[in-house]
Each structure stands twice: as structure tokens, then as C-alpha cells.
């Protein structure tokens, strides 16, 4: 009788179809959480108060952290893109859009294989202009919140795990997380 593939084999069966640079199988315990991240969101982030996918529109940070910890596994992946100039906002925006599109496709693969998941990425880019706060979200099932909005210190996490975040001048690196049960 042939053995059932384990969850890593299932993921490896589809992940190479995507232009992922690096990936890691983790547990929530390996992520660096801090309920102080919302202070950084509020003071430093251009998404804050501008999107249904980000604070203060989403639930309080302790609820977000609990939602992450309710899953048994985390899949972390990165993509890289060469841009003419990392300071060129439009060029980086297009690269980020590609990463978000790929994240939604990989999320769908996880849902197909493992059921309910939680995907976090670089922030919702589904609409040219977010309806927040004047009208309901146009795509509540598809929108992705940022990793930081869920109380995760992603740069500290990446550093601890040895994730490559510096690929040289004019190369941007984006990270997403998929929480799943297996
Ligand atoms: S899907 Fe559209 S309306 Fe909803 S959070 Fe994203 S940008 Fe805003």
C-alpha cells in the first residue's frame, strides 16, 4: 500500500509552479509576535486608516495574534523583483502587485489542499482606491491584511530564520505567510 504524502510533499507538489524565491515550513511559535506592532502601524505605516484590511478597521491585535496561533503550521515564502530604482514608488508598486497576485493564487492552493487558511502579505491592492471608510469592502473574502497588522515583527522573524532579505541594489524582496492546519 502506498503511503499518503505528508503536508510538505503536498506543498512541494505545487509551489515550484510559482516564482517563489525562498520558502520555509514553520510553526506559529517560530514567529516573533508583539502587541506593540500596532504603535508602529499607527505612527509609521501609510496603510494605517486607509484600508479595510488594516488597522484600525481589523480586529484588535490580541485577536489577530490569537487567530494566527490557532493554526498548527505557517508557510513563509518570498519573491524578489528587480526594479529600476528601489526608490521608484511606481516600479515597486508593480512588483508588489505581482507578489500579491501570486500570494492569492498560493492561498487558493492551500485552501484546496488543507481547508481554511489565513494569508497575510504586504497589504491589500485589489482596488485602485479602497472604499474605506465610506462604503463596504468590495472583496471581503479576498483581501489580505499585512503581516505586521497581525502583531508579527517580520524583519526580526526573517533575521532569526536566516531568510534572505538583502538581494542587492535595486532588488526588492516581499514576504507572505500562509497559516494552515495539517
Ligand atoms: S478589496 Fe478593495 S475595498 Fe476591500 S480592503 Fe482591499 S482595496 Fe479596500
Tab-separated table of C-alpha atoms and ligand atoms in Angstrom:
chain	number	residue	atom	x	y	z
A	1	UNK	CA	0.000	0.000	0.000
A	2	UNK	CA	1.453	3.415	-0.967
A	3	UNK	CA	1.956	5.995	1.780
A	4	UNK	CA	-0.039	9.226	1.828
A	5	UNK	CA	2.125	12.285	1.049
A	6	UNK	CA	2.776	14.471	4.080
A	7	UNK	CA	1.886	18.159	4.033
A	8	UNK	CA	5.356	19.233	2.923
A	9	UNK	CA	5.213	16.922	-0.063
A	10	UNK	CA	1.762	18.277	-0.947
A	11	UNK	CA	3.042	21.861	-0.872
A	12	UNK	CA	6.189	20.966	-2.778
A	13	UNK	CA	3.918	19.432	-5.395
A	14	UNK	CA	2.594	22.861	-6.412
A	15	UNK	CA	4.913	25.548	-5.023
A	16	UNK	CA	7.539	25.186	-7.754
A	17	UNK	CA	4.927	26.294	-10.291
A	18	UNK	CA	5.280	29.806	-8.821
A	19	UNK	CA	8.199	32.243	-8.957
A	20	UNK	CA	8.895	31.872	-5.247
A	21	UNK	CA	12.429	32.754	-4.228
A	22	UNK	CA	12.615	31.043	-0.837
A	23	UNK	CA	10.212	29.192	1.427
A	24	UNK	CA	10.125	27.813	4.970
A	25	UNK	CA	7.775	25.496	6.840
A	26	UNK	CA	7.280	26.938	10.321
A	27	UNK	CA	5.022	26.817	13.338
A	28	UNK	CA	3.459	29.953	14.871
A	29	UNK	CA	5.891	29.602	17.805
A	30	UNK	CA	8.761	30.468	15.449
A	31	UNK	CA	7.279	33.878	14.598
A	32	UNK	CA	8.147	36.935	16.672
A	33	UNK	CA	4.895	38.433	17.933
A	34	UNK	CA	4.482	41.732	19.741
A	35	UNK	CA	1.302	43.558	20.622
A	36	UNK	CA	3.342	46.779	20.286
A	37	UNK	CA	3.467	46.469	16.481
A	38	UNK	CA	0.235	48.449	16.208
A	39	UNK	CA	2.092	51.500	17.516
A	40	UNK	CA	4.426	51.223	14.514
A	41	UNK	CA	1.387	50.726	12.246
A	42	UNK	CA	-0.214	53.865	13.599
A	43	UNK	CA	2.880	56.043	13.530
A	44	UNK	CA	4.830	54.831	10.500
A	45	UNK	CA	2.621	52.983	8.027
A	46	UNK	CA	0.947	54.537	5.000
A	47	UNK	CA	-1.755	51.802	5.090
A	48	UNK	CA	-2.974	52.756	8.578
A	49	UNK	CA	-6.534	54.056	8.494
A	50	UNK	CA	-6.656	53.731	4.711
A	51	UNK	CA	-7.917	50.184	4.131
A	52	UNK	CA	-10.459	47.654	5.343
A	53	UNK	CA	-7.557	45.174	5.502
A	54	UNK	CA	-5.506	47.161	8.012
A	55	UNK	CA	-5.898	48.708	11.457
A	56	UNK	CA	-7.971	50.230	12.858
A	57	UNK	CA	-10.564	48.523	10.587
A	58	UNK	CA	-9.485	44.981	11.523
A	59	UNK	CA	-9.879	43.397	14.952
A	60	UNK	CA	-7.617	44.310	17.896
A	61	UNK	CA	-4.073	42.953	17.802
A	62	UNK	CA	-4.579	40.341	20.520
A	63	UNK	CA	-7.423	38.821	18.483
A	64	UNK	CA	-5.205	38.805	15.373
A	65	UNK	CA	-2.353	37.119	17.260
A	66	UNK	CA	-4.771	34.522	18.647
A	67	UNK	CA	-6.078	33.874	15.121
A	68	UNK	CA	-2.519	33.200	13.911
A	69	UNK	CA	-1.727	30.936	16.856
A	70	UNK	CA	-4.902	28.908	16.259
A	71	UNK	CA	-3.183	27.287	13.259
A	72	UNK	CA	-0.646	24.497	13.585
A	73	UNK	CA	1.622	25.449	10.661
A	74	UNK	CA	2.903	28.507	8.813
A	75	UNK	CA	4.288	28.595	5.303
A	76	UNK	CA	6.599	31.587	4.740
A	77	UNK	CA	7.650	32.464	1.215
A	78	UNK	CA	9.383	35.334	-0.529
A	79	UNK	CA	9.533	36.711	-4.035
A	80	UNK	CA	12.119	39.063	-5.442
A	81	UNK	CA	11.896	41.592	-8.224
A	82	UNK	CA	14.467	43.746	-9.906
A	83	UNK	CA	13.300	47.314	-10.198
A	84	UNK	CA	14.987	50.202	-11.994
A	85	UNK	CA	15.211	52.065	-8.724
A	86	UNK	CA	14.089	50.863	-5.283
A	87	UNK	CA	13.136	54.454	-4.556
A	88	UNK	CA	10.817	54.443	-7.596
A	89	UNK	CA	7.423	54.035	-5.956
A	90	UNK	CA	5.578	53.058	-9.174
A	91	UNK	CA	8.092	50.374	-10.154
A	92	UNK	CA	7.961	48.852	-6.663
A	93	UNK	CA	4.177	49.044	-6.684
A	94	UNK	CA	4.008	46.909	-9.821
A	95	UNK	CA	6.387	44.339	-8.303
A	96	UNK	CA	4.306	44.273	-5.124
A	97	UNK	CA	1.147	43.794	-7.183
A	98	UNK	CA	2.717	40.690	-8.765
A	99	UNK	CA	3.618	39.350	-5.313
A	100	UNK	CA	0.073	39.933	-4.046
A	101	UNK	CA	-1.397	38.160	-7.083
A	102	UNK	CA	0.892	35.185	-6.506
A	103	UNK	CA	0.006	35.130	-2.802
A	104	UNK	CA	-3.707	34.894	-3.627
A	105	UNK	CA	-3.022	32.017	-6.037
A	106	UNK	CA	-0.878	30.146	-3.485
A	107	UNK	CA	-3.518	30.780	-0.822
A	108	UNK	CA	-6.079	29.113	-3.122
A	109	UNK	CA	-3.789	26.078	-3.457
A	110	UNK	CA	-3.529	25.790	0.328
A	111	UNK	CA	-7.315	26.086	0.680
A	112	UNK	CA	-7.795	23.342	-1.890
A	113	UNK	CA	-5.461	21.002	-0.005
A	114	UNK	CA	-5.882	21.977	3.666
A	115	UNK	CA	-9.203	23.819	4.043
A	116	UNK	CA	-9.405	27.079	5.979
A	117	UNK	CA	-6.236	29.198	5.950
A	118	UNK	CA	-5.136	32.688	6.956
A	119	UNK	CA	-2.938	34.509	4.460
A	120	UNK	CA	-1.012	37.675	5.323
A	121	UNK	CA	1.028	39.669	2.903
A	122	UNK	CA	2.084	43.218	2.054
A	123	UNK	CA	-1.384	44.796	2.160
A	124	UNK	CA	-4.493	44.798	0.024
A	125	UNK	CA	-4.080	46.094	-3.536
A	126	UNK	CA	-7.266	44.699	-5.054
A	127	UNK	CA	-8.847	48.054	-5.827
A	128	UNK	CA	-7.218	51.150	-7.256
A	129	UNK	CA	-8.858	53.120	-4.457
A	130	UNK	CA	-10.031	51.475	-1.232
A	131	UNK	CA	-13.619	52.212	-0.214
A	132	UNK	CA	-12.558	52.626	3.449
A	133	UNK	CA	-14.258	54.111	5.425
A	134	UNK	CA	-17.166	55.331	3.297
A	135	UNK	CA	-18.526	52.088	1.824
A	136	UNK	CA	-18.182	48.351	2.492
A	137	UNK	CA	-15.156	46.456	1.223
A	138	UNK	CA	-15.640	45.256	-2.363
A	139	UNK	CA	-13.850	41.913	-1.824
A	140	UNK	CA	-14.029	40.952	1.867
A	141	UNK	CA	-13.216	37.287	1.158
A	142	UNK	CA	-10.185	38.033	-0.993
A	143	UNK	CA	-8.496	40.930	0.767
A	144	UNK	CA	-5.210	40.204	2.549
A	145	UNK	CA	-4.013	42.064	5.612
A	146	UNK	CA	-0.388	42.931	6.213
A	147	UNK	CA	1.817	40.634	8.264
A	148	UNK	CA	2.582	43.471	10.669
A	149	UNK	CA	-1.111	44.196	11.269
A	150	UNK	CA	-1.301	40.790	12.985
A	151	UNK	CA	1.347	41.689	15.537
A	152	UNK	CA	4.256	39.962	13.773
A	153	UNK	CA	7.718	41.539	13.717
A	154	UNK	CA	8.516	40.142	10.299
A	155	UNK	CA	12.008	41.591	9.851
A	156	UNK	CA	13.087	40.216	13.226
A	157	UNK	CA	11.467	36.880	12.360
A	158	UNK	CA	13.236	36.796	8.979
A	159	UNK	CA	16.562	37.634	10.594
A	160	UNK	CA	16.206	34.848	13.182
A	161	UNK	CA	15.289	32.332	10.494
A	162	UNK	CA	18.027	33.409	8.094
A	163	UNK	CA	15.594	34.491	5.373
A	164	UNK	CA	17.437	36.431	2.665
A	165	UNK	CA	16.104	39.974	2.676
A	166	UNK	CA	19.037	41.746	1.046
A	167	UNK	CA	19.462	40.679	-2.571
A	168	UNK	CA	21.468	43.707	-3.639
A	169	UNK	CA	20.775	47.127	-5.027
A	170	UNK	CA	17.565	47.617	-6.970
A	171	UNK	CA	16.113	44.269	-5.866
A	172	UNK	CA	13.036	44.249	-3.668
A	173	UNK	CA	12.061	41.253	-1.519
A	174	UNK	CA	8.461	40.636	-0.443
A	175	UNK	CA	7.239	38.138	2.179
A	176	UNK	CA	3.918	36.390	2.681
A	177	UNK	CA	2.683	33.954	5.313
A	178	UNK	CA	0.025	31.263	4.957
A	179	UNK	CA	-1.301	29.814	8.220
A	180	UNK	CA	-2.839	26.358	7.793
A	181	UNK	CA	-3.670	23.139	9.603
A	182	UNK	CA	-2.353	19.768	8.514
B	1	LIG	S1	-10.648	44.788	-1.511
B	1	LIG	FE1	-10.745	46.939	-2.147
B	1	LIG	S2	-12.207	47.862	-0.692
B	1	LIG	FE2	-11.535	45.912	0.227
B	1	LIG	S3	-9.758	46.411	1.529
B	1	LIG	FE3	-8.950	45.849	-0.491
B	1	LIG	S4	-8.720	47.815	-1.580
B	1	LIG	FE4	-10.140	48.156	0.166
